[in-house]
Amino acid sequence: MADLIEFRMDKADDPLEQLAAYDGELPIIATNRARWFGGKASDTGRLDDLFSASRYDAVEFVDIELETVRAKEWLAHEFRENDVQLIISHHDFEETPDRDVLDAIIEQCAEFGDIAKVAVFPQNQRDTLTLLEAVNDATNRGIDVAGISMGEIGSHTRVIGHLYGSKLGYAPLLADDNDYAPGQIPLEKLASLIELTKNEHVDGQVIDTIRSEVSVPKELTLSD
C-alpha cells in the first residue's frame, strides 16, 4: 500500500538506534524537522543526527528544509556523498504564496534537491487551485515536485495531487496518534481514494465518493 516510510526522527525517542534496528522492506525518508518548521528537534545536533541517519542502507531519501540548505549550500553535496536523494521542502503554515512566489520556491527547492516539496496553507478554494497549477506547470518543466495544500480546505489535494504530477503523498497510519500536518488522511483511506482517481473515466459517482470522505470544494471537479 505504501511505497516509502517517512521516519520523523524529531518525534522518536532514540532515532539512530531505531534506524539500526529497522528490518523492514520499505525504503525510508529521514526527516529531522526543526521546531521553527513545525517539528520538535532542537538546533543542537539536528543536522549531525540527520547526516548519521543518511548512512543507513534503508534510508534512500533525506528531507531538508529549503531555508536550511540555502543557508548551508554545502549540505546538499555532503548528503549526496552518502548516496541518498534529497527532498528539499518548504512549509508555509499560514497562507498560500502568490503564484509567482510559489513558482520561485519550487525552482529553488529543485535547484538543491532531487524532489521539490511545497506544503502551503489555503485560505480559500482558489488557493488550492494555485497549488495544483504550480505543481502541474513545474512537472511540465521537468521538475520532480510534491505539492500539498494543508488543512481541511486542502485535504482533497492529497487525493488528486498525483493527477497534476505530485510525486509524493503523505498519510499516517490509522493507529498512529502522533500529531501530523493538518488535513492528513489515514493511509488505507487515502490509498483507496487515490485508486478511484486512476480509473480511465472519473464519473460523478467517484467524485461523490471522494467528497464524502474528504473536504472537496464544490467548484472543483475531476476530469479524465
mmCIF file of N, CA, C and O in Angstrom, residues 113-159:
data_model
loop_
_atom_site.group_PDB
_atom_site.id
_atom_site.type_symbol
_atom_site.label_atom_id
_atom_site.label_comp_id
_atom_site.label_asym_id
_atom_site.label_seq_id
_atom_site.Cartn_x
_atom_site.Cartn_y
_atom_site.Cartn_z
ATOM 1 N N GLY A 113 17.697 20.076 -4.664
ATOM 2 C CA GLY A 113 17.263 18.714 -4.375
ATOM 3 C C GLY A 113 16.804 17.929 -5.580
ATOM 4 O O GLY A 113 16.669 18.454 -6.686
ATOM 5 N N ASP A 114 16.533 16.655 -5.344
ATOM 6 C CA ASP A 114 16.004 15.774 -6.384
ATOM 7 C C ASP A 114 14.491 15.911 -6.490
ATOM 8 O O ASP A 114 13.920 15.729 -7.561
ATOM 9 N N ILE A 115 13.838 16.186 -5.374
ATOM 10 C CA ILE A 115 12.400 16.428 -5.346
ATOM 11 C C ILE A 115 12.151 17.741 -4.612
ATOM 12 O O ILE A 115 12.690 17.967 -3.524
ATOM 13 N N ALA A 116 11.373 18.608 -5.220
ATOM 14 C CA ALA A 116 10.969 19.864 -4.590
ATOM 15 C C ALA A 116 9.619 19.649 -3.916
ATOM 16 O O ALA A 116 8.649 19.286 -4.573
ATOM 17 N N LYS A 117 9.575 19.866 -2.614
ATOM 18 C CA LYS A 117 8.334 19.656 -1.867
ATOM 19 C C LYS A 117 7.841 20.985 -1.296
ATOM 20 O O LYS A 117 8.580 21.693 -0.614
ATOM 21 N N VAL A 118 6.588 21.310 -1.585
ATOM 22 C CA VAL A 118 5.985 22.516 -1.029
ATOM 23 C C VAL A 118 4.681 22.139 -0.336
ATOM 24 O O VAL A 118 3.849 21.420 -0.891
ATOM 25 N N ALA A 119 4.530 22.601 0.892
ATOM 26 C CA ALA A 119 3.300 22.399 1.652
ATOM 27 C C ALA A 119 2.835 23.768 2.131
ATOM 28 O O ALA A 119 3.563 24.458 2.849
ATOM 29 N N VAL A 120 1.653 24.167 1.693
ATOM 30 C CA VAL A 120 1.161 25.519 1.976
ATOM 31 C C VAL A 120 -0.243 25.442 2.564
ATOM 32 O O VAL A 120 -0.940 24.435 2.429
ATOM 33 N N PHE A 121 -0.651 26.526 3.203
ATOM 34 C CA PHE A 121 -1.961 26.550 3.847
ATOM 35 C C PHE A 121 -2.923 27.441 3.054
ATOM 36 O O PHE A 121 -2.642 28.623 2.840
ATOM 37 N N PRO A 122 -4.048 26.886 2.611
ATOM 38 C CA PRO A 122 -5.001 27.667 1.821
ATOM 39 C C PRO A 122 -5.957 28.476 2.698
ATOM 40 O O PRO A 122 -6.427 27.990 3.727
ATOM 41 N N GLN A 123 -6.241 29.672 2.261
ATOM 42 C CA GLN A 123 -7.260 30.487 2.925
ATOM 43 C C GLN A 123 -8.626 30.301 2.275
ATOM 44 O O GLN A 123 -9.663 30.603 2.873
ATOM 45 N N ASN A 124 -8.630 29.801 1.031
ATOM 46 C CA ASN A 124 -9.865 29.609 0.283
ATOM 47 C C ASN A 124 -9.636 28.571 -0.796
ATOM 48 O O ASN A 124 -8.518 28.062 -0.966
ATOM 49 N N GLN A 125 -10.682 28.259 -1.543
ATOM 50 C CA GLN A 125 -10.604 27.226 -2.563
ATOM 51 C C GLN A 125 -9.672 27.613 -3.699
ATOM 52 O O GLN A 125 -9.014 26.764 -4.307
ATOM 53 N N ARG A 126 -9.611 28.893 -4.013
ATOM 54 C CA ARG A 126 -8.729 29.357 -5.077
ATOM 55 C C ARG A 126 -7.272 29.011 -4.777
ATOM 56 O O ARG A 126 -6.493 28.682 -5.674
ATOM 57 N N ASP A 127 -6.912 29.079 -3.494
ATOM 58 C CA ASP A 127 -5.533 28.763 -3.114
ATOM 59 C C ASP A 127 -5.165 27.319 -3.443
ATOM 60 O O ASP A 127 -4.018 27.034 -3.800
ATOM 61 N N THR A 128 -6.115 26.401 -3.308
ATOM 62 C CA THR A 128 -5.809 25.004 -3.628
ATOM 63 C C THR A 128 -5.533 24.841 -5.121
ATOM 64 O O THR A 128 -4.680 24.049 -5.516
ATOM 65 N N LEU A 129 -6.249 25.609 -5.929
ATOM 66 C CA LEU A 129 -6.009 25.559 -7.373
ATOM 67 C C LEU A 129 -4.653 26.175 -7.716
ATOM 68 O O LEU A 129 -3.966 25.706 -8.624
ATOM 69 N N THR A 130 -4.269 27.218 -6.990
ATOM 70 C CA THR A 130 -2.951 27.822 -7.200
ATOM 71 C C THR A 130 -1.854 26.789 -6.977
ATOM 72 O O THR A 130 -0.903 26.685 -7.761
ATOM 73 N N LEU A 131 -1.985 26.019 -5.915
ATOM 74 C CA LEU A 131 -1.006 24.975 -5.611
ATOM 75 C C LEU A 131 -0.980 23.906 -6.699
ATOM 76 O O LEU A 131 0.086 23.533 -7.206
ATOM 77 N N LEU A 132 -2.140 23.420 -7.099
ATOM 78 C CA LEU A 132 -2.196 22.367 -8.116
ATOM 79 C C LEU A 132 -1.677 22.856 -9.460
ATOM 80 O O LEU A 132 -0.977 22.124 -10.174
ATOM 81 N N GLU A 133 -1.994 24.081 -9.827
ATOM 82 C CA GLU A 133 -1.489 24.648 -11.084
ATOM 83 C C GLU A 133 0.027 24.778 -11.051
ATOM 84 O O GLU A 133 0.714 24.490 -12.043
ATOM 85 N N ALA A 134 0.567 25.199 -9.913
ATOM 86 C CA ALA A 134 2.015 25.339 -9.791
ATOM 87 C C ALA A 134 2.705 23.985 -9.904
ATOM 88 O O ALA A 134 3.743 23.848 -10.554
ATOM 89 N N VAL A 135 2.125 22.959 -9.272
ATOM 90 C CA VAL A 135 2.672 21.606 -9.364
ATOM 91 C C VAL A 135 2.620 21.102 -10.803
ATOM 92 O O VAL A 135 3.592 20.528 -11.319
ATOM 93 N N ASN A 136 1.500 21.326 -11.466
ATOM 94 C CA ASN A 136 1.333 20.866 -12.839
ATOM 95 C C ASN A 136 2.337 21.529 -13.781
ATOM 96 O O ASN A 136 2.981 20.865 -14.610
ATOM 97 N N ASP A 137 2.500 22.844 -13.648
ATOM 98 C CA ASP A 137 3.421 23.560 -14.528
ATOM 99 C C ASP A 137 4.870 23.171 -14.244
ATOM 100 O O ASP A 137 5.677 23.041 -15.170
ATOM 101 N N ALA A 138 5.210 22.984 -12.969
ATOM 102 C CA ALA A 138 6.571 22.554 -12.628
ATOM 103 C C ALA A 138 6.860 21.172 -13.212
ATOM 104 O O ALA A 138 7.953 20.917 -13.736
ATOM 105 N N THR A 139 5.885 20.278 -13.123
ATOM 106 C CA THR A 139 6.037 18.940 -13.703
ATOM 107 C C THR A 139 6.273 19.027 -15.202
ATOM 108 O O THR A 139 7.141 18.336 -15.749
ATOM 109 N N ASN A 140 5.527 19.895 -15.866
ATOM 110 C CA ASN A 140 5.690 20.066 -17.310
ATOM 111 C C ASN A 140 7.041 20.660 -17.670
ATOM 112 O O ASN A 140 7.519 20.486 -18.802
ATOM 113 N N ARG A 141 7.686 21.354 -16.713
ATOM 114 C CA ARG A 141 9.026 21.901 -16.940
ATOM 115 C C ARG A 141 10.114 20.888 -16.582
ATOM 116 O O ARG A 141 11.300 21.210 -16.633
ATOM 117 N N GLY A 142 9.707 19.689 -16.198
ATOM 118 C CA GLY A 142 10.673 18.633 -15.910
ATOM 119 C C GLY A 142 11.128 18.568 -14.473
ATOM 120 O O GLY A 142 12.098 17.868 -14.161
ATOM 121 N N ILE A 143 10.437 19.260 -13.563
ATOM 122 C CA ILE A 143 10.791 19.243 -12.149
ATOM 123 C C ILE A 143 10.012 18.142 -11.436
ATOM 124 O O ILE A 143 8.803 18.025 -11.613
ATOM 125 N N ASP A 144 10.700 17.348 -10.646
ATOM 126 C CA ASP A 144 10.027 16.389 -9.769
ATOM 127 C C ASP A 144 9.563 17.156 -8.537
ATOM 128 O O ASP A 144 10.399 17.653 -7.756
ATOM 129 N N VAL A 145 8.276 17.257 -8.357
ATOM 130 C CA VAL A 145 7.720 18.107 -7.310
ATOM 131 C C VAL A 145 6.636 17.370 -6.544
ATOM 132 O O VAL A 145 5.911 16.539 -7.096
ATOM 133 N N ALA A 146 6.552 17.650 -5.256
ATOM 134 C CA ALA A 146 5.452 17.170 -4.421
ATOM 135 C C ALA A 146 4.767 18.395 -3.835
ATOM 136 O O ALA A 146 5.430 19.253 -3.247
ATOM 137 N N GLY A 147 3.464 18.486 -4.039
ATOM 138 C CA GLY A 147 2.732 19.651 -3.569
ATOM 139 C C GLY A 147 1.568 19.258 -2.682
ATOM 140 O O GLY A 147 0.816 18.336 -3.005
ATOM 141 N N ILE A 148 1.417 19.963 -1.560
ATOM 142 C CA ILE A 148 0.348 19.681 -0.605
ATOM 143 C C ILE A 148 -0.298 20.987 -0.186
ATOM 144 O O ILE A 148 0.391 21.944 0.173
ATOM 145 N N SER A 149 -1.616 21.019 -0.235
ATOM 146 C CA SER A 149 -2.379 22.119 0.333
ATOM 147 C C SER A 149 -2.958 21.610 1.651
ATOM 148 O O SER A 149 -3.762 20.681 1.665
ATOM 149 N N MET A 150 -2.526 22.193 2.750
ATOM 150 C CA MET A 150 -2.846 21.648 4.066
ATOM 151 C C MET A 150 -4.231 22.053 4.557
ATOM 152 O O MET A 150 -4.923 22.849 3.941
ATOM 153 N N GLY A 151 -4.613 21.484 5.684
ATOM 154 C CA GLY A 151 -5.876 21.831 6.313
ATOM 155 C C GLY A 151 -7.072 21.162 5.659
ATOM 156 O O GLY A 151 -6.959 20.436 4.670
ATOM 157 N N GLU A 152 -8.242 21.401 6.225
ATOM 158 C CA GLU A 152 -9.472 20.799 5.702
ATOM 159 C C GLU A 152 -9.780 21.286 4.294
ATOM 160 O O GLU A 152 -10.224 20.523 3.438
ATOM 161 N N ILE A 153 -9.548 22.574 4.045
ATOM 162 C CA ILE A 153 -9.831 23.113 2.713
ATOM 163 C C ILE A 153 -8.996 22.403 1.657
ATOM 164 O O ILE A 153 -9.457 22.154 0.543
ATOM 165 N N GLY A 154 -7.762 22.068 2.005
ATOM 166 C CA GLY A 154 -6.859 21.489 1.018
ATOM 167 C C GLY A 154 -6.730 19.985 1.058
ATOM 168 O O GLY A 154 -5.936 19.412 0.312
ATOM 169 N N SER A 155 -7.518 19.304 1.884
ATOM 170 C CA SER A 155 -7.324 17.865 2.051
ATOM 171 C C SER A 155 -7.526 17.078 0.758
ATOM 172 O O SER A 155 -6.877 16.055 0.539
ATOM 173 N N HIS A 156 -8.392 17.567 -0.126
ATOM 174 C CA HIS A 156 -8.628 16.833 -1.381
ATOM 175 C C HIS A 156 -7.397 16.824 -2.278
ATOM 176 O O HIS A 156 -7.245 15.939 -3.129
ATOM 177 N N THR A 157 -6.483 17.811 -2.115
ATOM 178 C CA THR A 157 -5.286 17.830 -2.956
ATOM 179 C C THR A 157 -4.389 16.634 -2.680
ATOM 180 O O THR A 157 -3.589 16.244 -3.530
ATOM 181 N N ARG A 158 -4.530 16.048 -1.508
ATOM 182 C CA ARG A 158 -3.760 14.855 -1.179
ATOM 183 C C ARG A 158 -4.243 13.652 -1.988
ATOM 184 O O ARG A 158 -3.505 12.699 -2.203
ATOM 185 N N VAL A 159 -5.497 13.713 -2.424
ATOM 186 C CA VAL A 159 -6.080 12.624 -3.212
ATOM 187 C C VAL A 159 -5.790 12.810 -4.698
ATOM 188 O O VAL A 159 -5.423 11.866 -5.392
#
